[in-house]
Each structure stands twice: as structure tokens, then as C-alpha cells.
Short mmCIF file of the C-alpha atoms (twelve columns), coordinates in Angstrom:
data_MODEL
# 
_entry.id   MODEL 
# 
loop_
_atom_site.group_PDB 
_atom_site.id 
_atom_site.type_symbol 
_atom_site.label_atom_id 
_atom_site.label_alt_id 
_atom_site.label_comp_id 
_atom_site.label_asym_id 
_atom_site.label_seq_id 
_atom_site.Cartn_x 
_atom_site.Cartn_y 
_atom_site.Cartn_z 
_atom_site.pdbx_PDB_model_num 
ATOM 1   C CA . UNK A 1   4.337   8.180   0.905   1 
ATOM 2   C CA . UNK A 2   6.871   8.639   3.525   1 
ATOM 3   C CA . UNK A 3   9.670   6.806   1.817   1 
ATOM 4   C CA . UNK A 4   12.623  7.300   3.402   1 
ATOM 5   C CA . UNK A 5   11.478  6.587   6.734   1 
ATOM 6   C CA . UNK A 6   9.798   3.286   5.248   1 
ATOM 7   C CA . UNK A 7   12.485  1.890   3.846   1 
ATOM 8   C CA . UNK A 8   14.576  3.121   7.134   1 
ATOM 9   C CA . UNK A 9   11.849  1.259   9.156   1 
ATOM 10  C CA . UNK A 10  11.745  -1.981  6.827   1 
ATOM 11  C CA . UNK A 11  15.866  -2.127  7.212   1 
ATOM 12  C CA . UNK A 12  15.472  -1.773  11.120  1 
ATOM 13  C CA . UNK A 13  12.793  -4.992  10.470  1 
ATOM 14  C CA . UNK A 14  15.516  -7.142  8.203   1 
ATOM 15  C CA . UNK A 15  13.878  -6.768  5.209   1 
ATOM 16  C CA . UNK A 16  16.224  -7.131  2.250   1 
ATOM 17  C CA . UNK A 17  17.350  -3.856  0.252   1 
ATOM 18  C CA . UNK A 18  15.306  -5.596  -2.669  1 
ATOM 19  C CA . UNK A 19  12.392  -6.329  -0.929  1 
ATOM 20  C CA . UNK A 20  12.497  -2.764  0.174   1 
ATOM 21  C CA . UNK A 21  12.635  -1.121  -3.249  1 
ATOM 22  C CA . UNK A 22  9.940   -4.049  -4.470  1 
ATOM 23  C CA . UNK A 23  7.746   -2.514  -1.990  1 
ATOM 24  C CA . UNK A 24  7.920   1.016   -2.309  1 
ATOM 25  C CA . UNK A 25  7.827   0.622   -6.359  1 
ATOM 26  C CA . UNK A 26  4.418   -1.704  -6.032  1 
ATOM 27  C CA . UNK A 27  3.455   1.567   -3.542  1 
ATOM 28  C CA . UNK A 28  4.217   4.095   -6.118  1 
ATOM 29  C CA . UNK A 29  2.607   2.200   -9.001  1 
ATOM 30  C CA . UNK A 30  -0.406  1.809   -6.823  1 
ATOM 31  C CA . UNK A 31  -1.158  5.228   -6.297  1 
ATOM 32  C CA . UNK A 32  -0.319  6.109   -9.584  1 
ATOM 33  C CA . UNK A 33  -2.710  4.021   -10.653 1 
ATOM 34  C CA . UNK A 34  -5.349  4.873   -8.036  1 
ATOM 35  C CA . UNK A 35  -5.784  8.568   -9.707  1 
ATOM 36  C CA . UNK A 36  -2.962  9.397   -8.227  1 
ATOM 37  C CA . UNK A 37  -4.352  8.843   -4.167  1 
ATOM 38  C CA . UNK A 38  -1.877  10.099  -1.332  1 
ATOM 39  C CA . UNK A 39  -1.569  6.632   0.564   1 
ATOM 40  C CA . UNK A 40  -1.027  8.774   3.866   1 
ATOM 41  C CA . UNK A 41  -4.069  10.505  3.365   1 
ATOM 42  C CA . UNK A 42  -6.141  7.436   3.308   1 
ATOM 43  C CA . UNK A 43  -4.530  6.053   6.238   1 
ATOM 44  C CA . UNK A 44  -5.166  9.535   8.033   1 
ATOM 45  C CA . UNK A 45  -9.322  9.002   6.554   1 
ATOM 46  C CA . UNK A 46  -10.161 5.925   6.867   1 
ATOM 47  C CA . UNK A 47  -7.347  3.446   7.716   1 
ATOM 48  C CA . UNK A 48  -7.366  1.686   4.636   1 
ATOM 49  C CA . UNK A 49  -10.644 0.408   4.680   1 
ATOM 50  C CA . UNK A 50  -11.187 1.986   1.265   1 
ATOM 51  C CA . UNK A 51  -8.070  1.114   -0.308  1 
ATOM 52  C CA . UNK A 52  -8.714  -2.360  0.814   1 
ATOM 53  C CA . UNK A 53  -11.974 -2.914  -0.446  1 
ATOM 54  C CA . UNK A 54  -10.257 -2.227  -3.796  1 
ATOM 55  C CA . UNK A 55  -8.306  -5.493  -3.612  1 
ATOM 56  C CA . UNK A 56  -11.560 -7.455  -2.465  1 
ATOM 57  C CA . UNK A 57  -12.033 -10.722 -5.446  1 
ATOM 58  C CA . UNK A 58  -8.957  -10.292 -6.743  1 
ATOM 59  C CA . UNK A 59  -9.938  -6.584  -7.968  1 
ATOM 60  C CA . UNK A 60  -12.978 -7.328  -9.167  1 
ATOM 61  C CA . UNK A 61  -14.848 -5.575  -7.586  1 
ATOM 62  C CA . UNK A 62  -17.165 -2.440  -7.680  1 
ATOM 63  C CA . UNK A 63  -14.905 -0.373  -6.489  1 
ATOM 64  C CA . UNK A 64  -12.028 -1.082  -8.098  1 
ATOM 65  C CA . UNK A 65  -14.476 -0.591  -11.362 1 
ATOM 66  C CA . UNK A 66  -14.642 2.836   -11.098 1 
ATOM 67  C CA . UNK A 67  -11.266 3.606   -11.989 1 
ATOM 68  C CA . UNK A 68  -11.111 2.913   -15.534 1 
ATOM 69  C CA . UNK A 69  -7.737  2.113   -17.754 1 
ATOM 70  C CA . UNK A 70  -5.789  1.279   -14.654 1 
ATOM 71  C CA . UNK A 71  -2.803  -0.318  -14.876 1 
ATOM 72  C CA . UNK A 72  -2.538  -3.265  -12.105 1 
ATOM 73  C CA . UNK A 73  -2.688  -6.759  -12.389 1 
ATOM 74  C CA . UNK A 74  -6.687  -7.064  -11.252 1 
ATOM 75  C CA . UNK A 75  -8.020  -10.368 -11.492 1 
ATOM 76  C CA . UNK A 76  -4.434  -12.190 -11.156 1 
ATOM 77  C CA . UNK A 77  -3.069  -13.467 -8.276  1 
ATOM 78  C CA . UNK A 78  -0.512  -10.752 -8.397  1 
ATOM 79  C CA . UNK A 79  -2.458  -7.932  -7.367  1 
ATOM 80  C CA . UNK A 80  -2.258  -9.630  -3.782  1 
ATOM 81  C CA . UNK A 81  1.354   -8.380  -3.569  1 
ATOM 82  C CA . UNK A 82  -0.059  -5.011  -3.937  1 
ATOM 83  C CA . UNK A 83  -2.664  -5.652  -1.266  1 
ATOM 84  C CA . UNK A 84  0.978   -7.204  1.206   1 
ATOM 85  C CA . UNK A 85  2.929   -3.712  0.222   1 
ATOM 86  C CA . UNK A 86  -0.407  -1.630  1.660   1 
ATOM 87  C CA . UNK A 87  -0.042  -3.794  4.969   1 
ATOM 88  C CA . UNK A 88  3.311   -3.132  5.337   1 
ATOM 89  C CA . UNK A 89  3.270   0.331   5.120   1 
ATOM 90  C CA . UNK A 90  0.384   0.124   7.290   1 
ATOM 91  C CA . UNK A 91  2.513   -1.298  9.840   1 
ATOM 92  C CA . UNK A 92  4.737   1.697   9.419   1 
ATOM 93  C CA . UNK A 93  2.710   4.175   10.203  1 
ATOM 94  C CA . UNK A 94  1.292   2.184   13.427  1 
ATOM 95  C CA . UNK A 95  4.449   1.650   14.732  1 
ATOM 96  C CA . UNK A 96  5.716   5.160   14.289  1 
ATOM 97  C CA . UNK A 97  2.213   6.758   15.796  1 
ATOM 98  C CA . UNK A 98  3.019   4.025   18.560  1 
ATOM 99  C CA . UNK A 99  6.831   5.106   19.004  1 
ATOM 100 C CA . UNK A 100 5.989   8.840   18.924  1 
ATOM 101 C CA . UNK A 101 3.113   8.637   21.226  1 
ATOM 102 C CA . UNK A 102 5.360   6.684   23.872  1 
# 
């Protein structure tokens, strides 16, 4: 995860500095948690489409079953705000493949 630049890019967006370091921590926990996946990486594969199917019903899911032990709030309503902090940084990256392609 590009952090720096994300939380440069929520700032320019007026997203508070806790908001910002809510974000990135639910970002870090998730990849943690996700066997250690490089969020860029699957943005560069597959634009989230796998990483999204993880947070289909909540995390229930047979995907998300798969990775055993894992330590996210799957099932609760919760895990959503996991699913918002993948969007967000997904809107990073778009707008800076936008702004450098300009």
C-alpha cells in the first residue's frame, strides 16, 4: 500500500486526519489478514474483483472460507467498513492513473 500518497490524496479530498489513519489501519489489518496480499497487486490483477468477492454476505462466503483463523469481523456488520476502506483506496489509484495519464 502506497500510504503516504493515500493519506496525501485523502487530505487533498477533506477527509479528517482520523478518518485517514482509520483507513489505512483497517487497510493494513486487511492484508494482514488476507495472508498477507499486496493490495496494489490485486488492483494491478484484477481490480478488486477478488478482494471484493471476499466481502460478499457479510464474509460468508466461499472465498473468504479459505483463509482460515483470520482475524476480521466476518459475519458483522463491521466488516463493511473494511469493504468502504478497499473503495477508497480504489479511488486512489484511479485518480492518480487518471492524473498521470493526463
Amino acid at each position: 500500500m502506497n500510504e503516504i500518497e493515500f493519506r496525501q490524496w485523502l487530505s487533498n479530498n477533506n477527509v479528517s486526519k482520523k478518518m485517514q489513519s482509520d483507513l489505512v489501519s483497517r487497510l493494513k489489518r486487511f492484508e494482514k489478514a488476507i495472508k498477507n496480499c499486496d493490495i496494489d497487486e490485486q488492483y494491478r490483477s484484477d481490480k478488486y474483483k477478488y478482494l471484493f468477492s471476499l466481502f460478499e454476505n457479510k464474509g460468508i462466503n466461499r472465498n473468504m472460507s479459505k483463509f482460515k483463523g483470520v482475524d476480521l469481523p466476518i459475519g458483522k456488520y463491521q466488516f463493511s467498513i473494511f469493504k468502504y476502506a478497499l473503495n477508497k483506496y480504489r479511488q486512489f489509484l484511479e485518480d492518480a492513473a487518471t492524473s498521470t495519464s493526463e
